[in-house]
Amino acid sequence: MSITIKSAEDIEGMRLACRLASEVLDYIAPHIKPGITTKEIDRLGAECMAQQGTISATVGYQPPGYPPYPASLCTSVNHVVCHGIPNDKPLKKGDIVNVDVTVITKDGWYGDNSRMYLIGECSIAAKRLSALTFDAMWHGIVQVKPGAHLGDIGHAIQKFAESQGFSIVREFCGHGIGQKFHEEPQVLHYGRPGTLEKLQPGMVFTIEPMINAGRREVKEHGNDGWTIVTKDHSLSAQWEHTVLVTETGYEVMTLSAGSPPLPAFVTATKT
Ligand code: MF3
Ligand code: CO
Ligand code: CO
């Protein structure tokens, strides 16, 4: 298999899926405050998808070697790096949580995105990690244009994150996406400029760096088969967009009314 190139019609399908995925995050945003459980966030996400007429890509998702994923979205709190399973524990002031939503539209297109939410007043360290992880994702996005290489994206993210004293998780990466959840290519969040696949118009993939305040190593947590945590228990953050390579640059597809403002160094969501 190789990287799929999306047609104009495919891109219309992806635009819808991606906007709806972003609108799920908008829908839950006002509810995320101290006292809410991650199960309740999951219920709200499922409710929004039902209203949209989309379905969750994660319910029952079962890559080789994994148990079926049991929820409509992922909620990764504090030192959880990714794939946290919603549970009954209320979030408390000072927690940070990543909510990762992937929807499938009626036409079979997937849109995948995640955001960080701060629960009440958080430590300066937590706010900084979340904000700089957002900037790191955008440092990757602005590399996207025909002729650039996947290694340019990884390098930009790594250089920025490490310059701030943070570390990049290596075990998980972004991915091509379309009528499948995870397609080629793998989009590493570290690397060297000019290496790996050359980007072409019509490629669509996610950029979703996981960045740790401490060391980069991760481990599986307990026995649910999914939850990944930092080995040193340091805080971890992640943001994710689905991005199209256009004739002239990039188009961020997972946008909606509630998308956060762009970092100062970014001029546009589409170039
Ligand atoms: N949405 C995640 C990603 O960005 C994948 C979650 S798979 C799950 O690729 F099964 F854990 F939900
Ligand atoms: Co993804
Ligand atoms: Co995701």
Short mmCIF file of C-alpha atoms and ligand atoms in Angstrom, two decimals:
data_model
loop_
_atom_site.label_atom_id
_atom_site.label_comp_id
_atom_site.label_asym_id
_atom_site.label_seq_id
_atom_site.Cartn_x
_atom_site.Cartn_y
_atom_site.Cartn_z
CA MET A 1 0.00 0.00 0.00
CA SER A 2 1.01 3.59 -0.49
CA ILE A 3 -0.16 7.07 0.37
CA THR A 4 -3.58 7.85 -1.09
CA ILE A 5 -4.03 11.08 -3.03
CA LYS A 6 -7.46 12.57 -2.42
CA SER A 7 -9.52 13.89 -5.36
CA ALA A 8 -11.48 17.15 -5.20
CA GLU A 9 -14.57 15.13 -4.29
CA ASP A 10 -12.70 13.17 -1.62
CA ILE A 11 -11.48 16.45 -0.16
CA GLU A 12 -15.07 17.70 0.15
CA GLY A 13 -15.87 14.52 2.10
CA MET A 14 -12.84 15.06 4.34
CA ARG A 15 -13.70 18.73 4.95
CA LEU A 16 -17.10 17.73 6.31
CA ALA A 17 -15.75 14.91 8.49
CA CYS A 18 -13.04 17.13 9.89
CA ARG A 19 -15.33 20.09 10.65
CA LEU A 20 -17.73 17.75 12.44
CA ALA A 21 -14.88 16.22 14.47
CA SER A 22 -13.88 19.72 15.55
CA GLU A 23 -17.50 20.60 16.39
CA VAL A 24 -17.63 17.65 18.79
CA LEU A 25 -14.80 19.30 20.72
CA ASP A 26 -16.70 22.61 20.64
CA TYR A 27 -19.80 20.86 22.00
CA ILE A 28 -18.09 19.40 25.03
CA ALA A 29 -15.86 22.41 25.78
CA PRO A 30 -18.28 24.39 28.00
CA HIS A 31 -18.88 21.31 30.17
CA ILE A 32 -15.26 20.59 30.96
CA LYS A 33 -14.74 21.96 34.46
CA PRO A 34 -13.94 20.67 37.94
CA GLY A 35 -16.24 17.81 38.98
CA ILE A 36 -17.06 16.43 35.51
CA THR A 37 -15.99 12.83 34.92
CA THR A 38 -14.32 11.71 31.75
CA LYS A 39 -17.22 9.26 31.27
CA GLU A 40 -19.56 12.25 31.17
CA ILE A 41 -17.31 13.88 28.54
CA ASP A 42 -17.58 10.64 26.57
CA ARG A 43 -21.38 10.69 26.89
CA LEU A 44 -21.52 14.29 25.64
CA GLY A 45 -19.29 13.40 22.70
CA ALA A 46 -21.51 10.45 21.77
CA GLU A 47 -24.60 12.68 22.10
CA CYS A 48 -23.11 15.25 19.73
CA MET A 49 -22.12 12.58 17.19
CA ALA A 50 -25.66 11.16 17.30
CA GLN A 51 -27.06 14.65 16.55
CA GLN A 52 -24.59 15.06 13.69
CA GLY A 53 -25.33 11.66 12.21
CA THR A 54 -21.67 10.68 12.51
CA ILE A 55 -20.29 7.66 14.32
CA SER A 56 -17.25 7.37 16.53
CA ALA A 57 -14.23 5.74 14.92
CA THR A 58 -12.92 4.62 18.28
CA VAL A 59 -15.79 2.50 19.67
CA GLY A 60 -14.78 -1.09 19.08
CA TYR A 61 -11.60 -0.03 17.27
CA GLN A 62 -9.21 -2.97 17.52
CA PRO A 63 -5.79 -2.86 15.88
CA PRO A 64 -3.84 -6.16 15.98
CA GLY A 65 -2.76 -7.00 19.53
CA TYR A 66 -5.25 -4.60 21.21
CA PRO A 67 -8.59 -5.22 22.92
CA PRO A 68 -11.54 -3.36 21.32
CA TYR A 69 -11.47 0.30 22.43
CA PRO A 70 -14.51 0.79 24.68
CA ALA A 71 -15.46 4.48 24.29
CA SER A 72 -16.52 7.20 21.83
CA LEU A 73 -13.41 9.30 22.44
CA CYS A 74 -10.14 9.30 24.37
CA THR A 75 -9.54 11.31 27.55
CA SER A 76 -5.90 11.52 28.65
CA VAL A 77 -5.42 13.26 32.01
CA ASN A 78 -2.13 14.71 33.39
CA HIS A 79 0.59 12.03 33.02
CA VAL A 80 -1.53 9.99 30.61
CA VAL A 81 0.09 10.44 27.20
CA CYS A 82 -2.69 9.09 24.98
CA HIS A 83 -5.55 6.58 24.59
CA GLY A 84 -6.91 7.22 28.09
CA ILE A 85 -10.25 5.45 28.58
CA PRO A 86 -13.07 7.57 30.06
CA ASN A 87 -13.86 6.63 33.69
CA ASP A 88 -15.87 7.70 36.73
CA LYS A 89 -13.21 9.81 38.42
CA PRO A 90 -14.15 13.51 38.57
CA LEU A 91 -11.64 15.97 37.13
CA LYS A 92 -10.27 18.40 39.69
CA LYS A 93 -8.86 21.90 39.65
CA GLY A 94 -5.33 21.88 38.23
CA ASP A 95 -5.80 18.81 35.99
CA ILE A 96 -5.05 18.99 32.27
CA VAL A 97 -6.92 16.71 29.89
CA ASN A 98 -6.60 15.88 26.22
CA VAL A 99 -9.83 14.93 24.47
CA ASP A 100 -9.27 13.12 21.17
CA VAL A 101 -12.24 12.71 18.83
CA THR A 102 -12.43 10.83 15.54
CA VAL A 103 -15.74 10.71 13.66
CA ILE A 104 -16.87 8.84 10.55
CA THR A 105 -19.44 10.49 8.27
CA LYS A 106 -22.24 8.77 6.37
CA ASP A 107 -19.99 8.77 3.30
CA GLY A 108 -17.26 6.95 5.18
CA TRP A 109 -14.77 9.79 5.66
CA TYR A 110 -12.77 10.12 8.91
CA GLY A 111 -11.91 13.36 10.72
CA ASP A 112 -9.47 13.17 13.65
CA ASN A 113 -8.52 15.91 16.12
CA SER A 114 -7.75 16.62 19.75
CA ARG A 115 -7.40 19.55 22.09
CA MET A 116 -6.14 20.16 25.61
CA TYR A 117 -8.46 21.56 28.28
CA LEU A 118 -7.28 23.12 31.55
CA ILE A 119 -9.45 22.31 34.57
CA GLY A 120 -9.87 25.48 36.63
CA GLU A 121 -6.71 27.30 37.59
CA CYS A 122 -3.65 25.22 36.63
CA SER A 123 0.03 25.47 37.50
CA ILE A 124 2.24 27.67 35.36
CA ALA A 125 4.07 24.50 34.29
CA ALA A 126 0.86 22.82 33.11
CA LYS A 127 -0.33 25.91 31.21
CA ARG A 128 3.08 26.27 29.59
CA LEU A 129 3.20 22.61 28.52
CA SER A 130 -0.26 22.79 26.95
CA ALA A 131 0.39 26.11 25.19
CA LEU A 132 3.80 25.13 23.86
CA THR A 133 2.52 21.75 22.64
CA PHE A 134 -0.11 23.68 20.65
CA ASP A 135 2.65 25.86 19.19
CA ALA A 136 4.75 22.75 18.45
CA MET A 137 1.88 21.26 16.43
CA TRP A 138 1.65 24.49 14.44
CA HIS A 139 5.43 24.58 13.87
CA GLY A 140 4.87 21.22 12.14
CA ILE A 141 1.79 22.35 10.20
CA VAL A 142 3.49 25.39 8.66
CA GLN A 143 6.11 23.09 7.09
CA VAL A 144 3.44 21.43 4.95
CA LYS A 145 3.66 22.20 1.23
CA PRO A 146 4.31 20.25 -1.96
CA GLY A 147 7.97 19.30 -2.22
CA ALA A 148 8.61 19.49 1.53
CA HIS A 149 9.42 16.22 3.29
CA LEU A 150 7.81 14.49 6.25
CA GLY A 151 11.18 14.86 8.01
CA ASP A 152 10.78 18.66 7.83
CA ILE A 153 7.61 18.41 9.92
CA GLY A 154 9.17 16.15 12.54
CA HIS A 155 12.28 18.26 12.73
CA ALA A 156 10.38 21.53 13.23
CA ILE A 157 8.32 20.04 16.06
CA GLN A 158 11.29 18.41 17.77
CA LYS A 159 13.53 21.45 17.50
CA PHE A 160 10.90 23.73 19.00
CA ALA A 161 9.84 21.36 21.81
CA GLU A 162 13.37 20.50 22.84
CA SER A 163 14.40 24.18 22.79
CA GLN A 164 11.75 24.69 25.49
CA GLY A 165 13.17 21.84 27.60
CA PHE A 166 10.41 19.37 26.73
CA SER A 167 10.66 15.91 25.18
CA ILE A 168 8.86 14.27 22.25
CA VAL A 169 7.17 10.89 22.59
CA ARG A 170 8.58 8.57 19.90
CA GLU A 171 6.26 5.57 20.16
CA PHE A 172 3.18 7.23 18.62
CA CYS A 173 2.89 9.37 15.54
CA GLY A 174 0.51 11.14 13.18
CA HIS A 175 -0.93 9.20 10.28
CA GLY A 176 -2.55 9.36 6.89
CA ILE A 177 -6.34 9.40 7.11
CA GLY A 178 -9.25 9.17 4.67
CA GLN A 179 -11.73 6.33 4.41
CA LYS A 180 -9.58 4.51 6.93
CA PHE A 181 -8.64 5.68 10.43
CA HIS A 182 -4.91 5.06 10.13
CA GLU A 183 -3.36 5.06 6.65
CA GLU A 184 0.14 5.59 5.36
CA PRO A 185 2.25 7.58 5.94
CA GLN A 186 3.42 7.63 9.55
CA VAL A 187 4.03 11.24 10.56
CA LEU A 188 6.84 11.27 13.12
CA HIS A 189 7.09 14.24 15.47
CA TYR A 190 10.89 14.19 15.39
CA GLY A 191 13.40 13.82 12.58
CA ARG A 192 15.78 15.42 10.14
CA PRO A 193 15.01 17.98 7.40
CA GLY A 194 14.86 16.66 3.85
CA THR A 195 14.29 13.03 4.89
CA LEU A 196 11.36 10.66 4.37
CA GLU A 197 8.42 10.99 1.97
CA LYS A 198 8.07 14.06 -0.26
CA LEU A 199 4.68 15.76 0.17
CA GLN A 200 2.27 16.00 -2.77
CA PRO A 201 -1.03 17.87 -3.20
CA GLY A 202 -3.97 15.71 -2.10
CA MET A 203 -2.20 13.93 0.74
CA VAL A 204 -4.10 14.17 4.04
CA PHE A 205 -2.57 13.28 7.39
CA THR A 206 -2.69 14.19 11.04
CA ILE A 207 -0.06 16.06 13.03
CA GLU A 208 -0.48 15.19 16.70
CA PRO A 209 2.62 15.65 18.84
CA MET A 210 2.67 14.16 22.34
CA ILE A 211 5.06 16.22 24.44
CA ASN A 212 6.27 15.46 27.97
CA ALA A 213 7.41 17.92 30.63
CA GLY A 214 9.97 15.32 31.76
CA ARG A 215 11.62 12.39 30.02
CA ARG A 216 10.29 11.05 26.73
CA GLU A 217 9.86 7.41 27.76
CA VAL A 218 6.35 6.00 28.08
CA LYS A 219 4.86 2.76 29.36
CA GLU A 220 1.57 0.93 29.31
CA HIS A 221 -0.49 1.69 32.35
CA GLY A 222 -2.05 -1.26 34.17
CA ASN A 223 -4.05 -3.81 32.28
CA ASP A 224 -6.65 -2.06 30.11
CA GLY A 225 -4.49 -2.65 27.04
CA TRP A 226 -4.75 0.99 25.91
CA THR A 227 -3.70 3.66 28.41
CA ILE A 228 -0.19 5.02 27.87
CA VAL A 229 1.53 7.06 30.62
CA THR A 230 4.89 8.80 31.05
CA LYS A 231 7.42 6.49 32.69
CA ASP A 232 8.57 9.26 35.06
CA HIS A 233 4.97 10.37 35.78
CA SER A 234 5.66 13.83 34.36
CA LEU A 235 2.82 15.75 32.70
CA SER A 236 2.12 15.12 29.02
CA ALA A 237 0.15 17.16 26.49
CA GLN A 238 -1.10 16.62 22.93
CA TRP A 239 -2.90 18.57 20.25
CA GLU A 240 -4.03 17.17 16.89
CA HIS A 241 -5.21 18.50 13.55
CA THR A 242 -5.95 16.77 10.25
CA VAL A 243 -4.10 18.60 7.46
CA LEU A 244 -4.39 18.58 3.64
CA VAL A 245 -1.42 19.25 1.36
CA THR A 246 -2.69 21.81 -1.19
CA GLU A 247 -1.09 22.98 -4.48
CA THR A 248 0.50 25.86 -2.61
CA GLY A 249 0.83 24.78 1.02
CA TYR A 250 -1.52 23.43 3.66
CA GLU A 251 -5.16 23.49 4.64
CA VAL A 252 -6.00 22.67 8.25
CA MET A 253 -9.24 20.70 7.94
CA THR A 254 -10.27 20.18 11.58
CA LEU A 255 -11.54 23.69 12.23
CA SER A 256 -14.81 25.07 13.57
CA ALA A 257 -16.19 28.06 15.45
CA GLY A 258 -14.56 26.95 18.71
CA SER A 259 -11.06 26.32 17.38
CA PRO A 260 -8.47 28.15 19.48
CA PRO A 261 -6.77 31.26 18.02
CA LEU A 262 -3.62 30.72 15.96
CA PRO A 263 -0.18 31.21 17.48
CA ALA A 264 1.37 34.60 16.64
CA PHE A 265 3.84 33.09 14.16
CA VAL A 266 1.05 31.55 12.03
CA THR A 267 -0.66 33.73 9.44
CA ALA A 268 -3.41 31.45 8.13
CA THR A 269 -5.21 28.12 8.53
CA LYS A 270 -4.88 27.66 4.74
CA THR A 271 -2.02 28.78 2.52
N1 MF3 B 1 -7.56 9.34 17.76
C1 MF3 B 1 -6.31 8.66 18.03
C2 MF3 B 1 -5.35 9.14 16.97
O1 MF3 B 1 -5.15 10.31 16.92
C3 MF3 B 1 -6.43 7.18 18.01
C4 MF3 B 1 -7.24 6.66 19.12
S1 MF3 B 1 -7.44 4.98 18.94
C5 MF3 B 1 -8.35 4.56 20.28
O2 MF3 B 1 -4.83 8.47 16.13
F1 MF3 B 1 -8.79 3.39 20.02
F2 MF3 B 1 -7.59 4.64 21.34
F3 MF3 B 1 -9.35 5.37 20.41
CO CO B 2 -4.78 10.71 14.89
CO CO B 3 -6.88 11.49 17.33
#
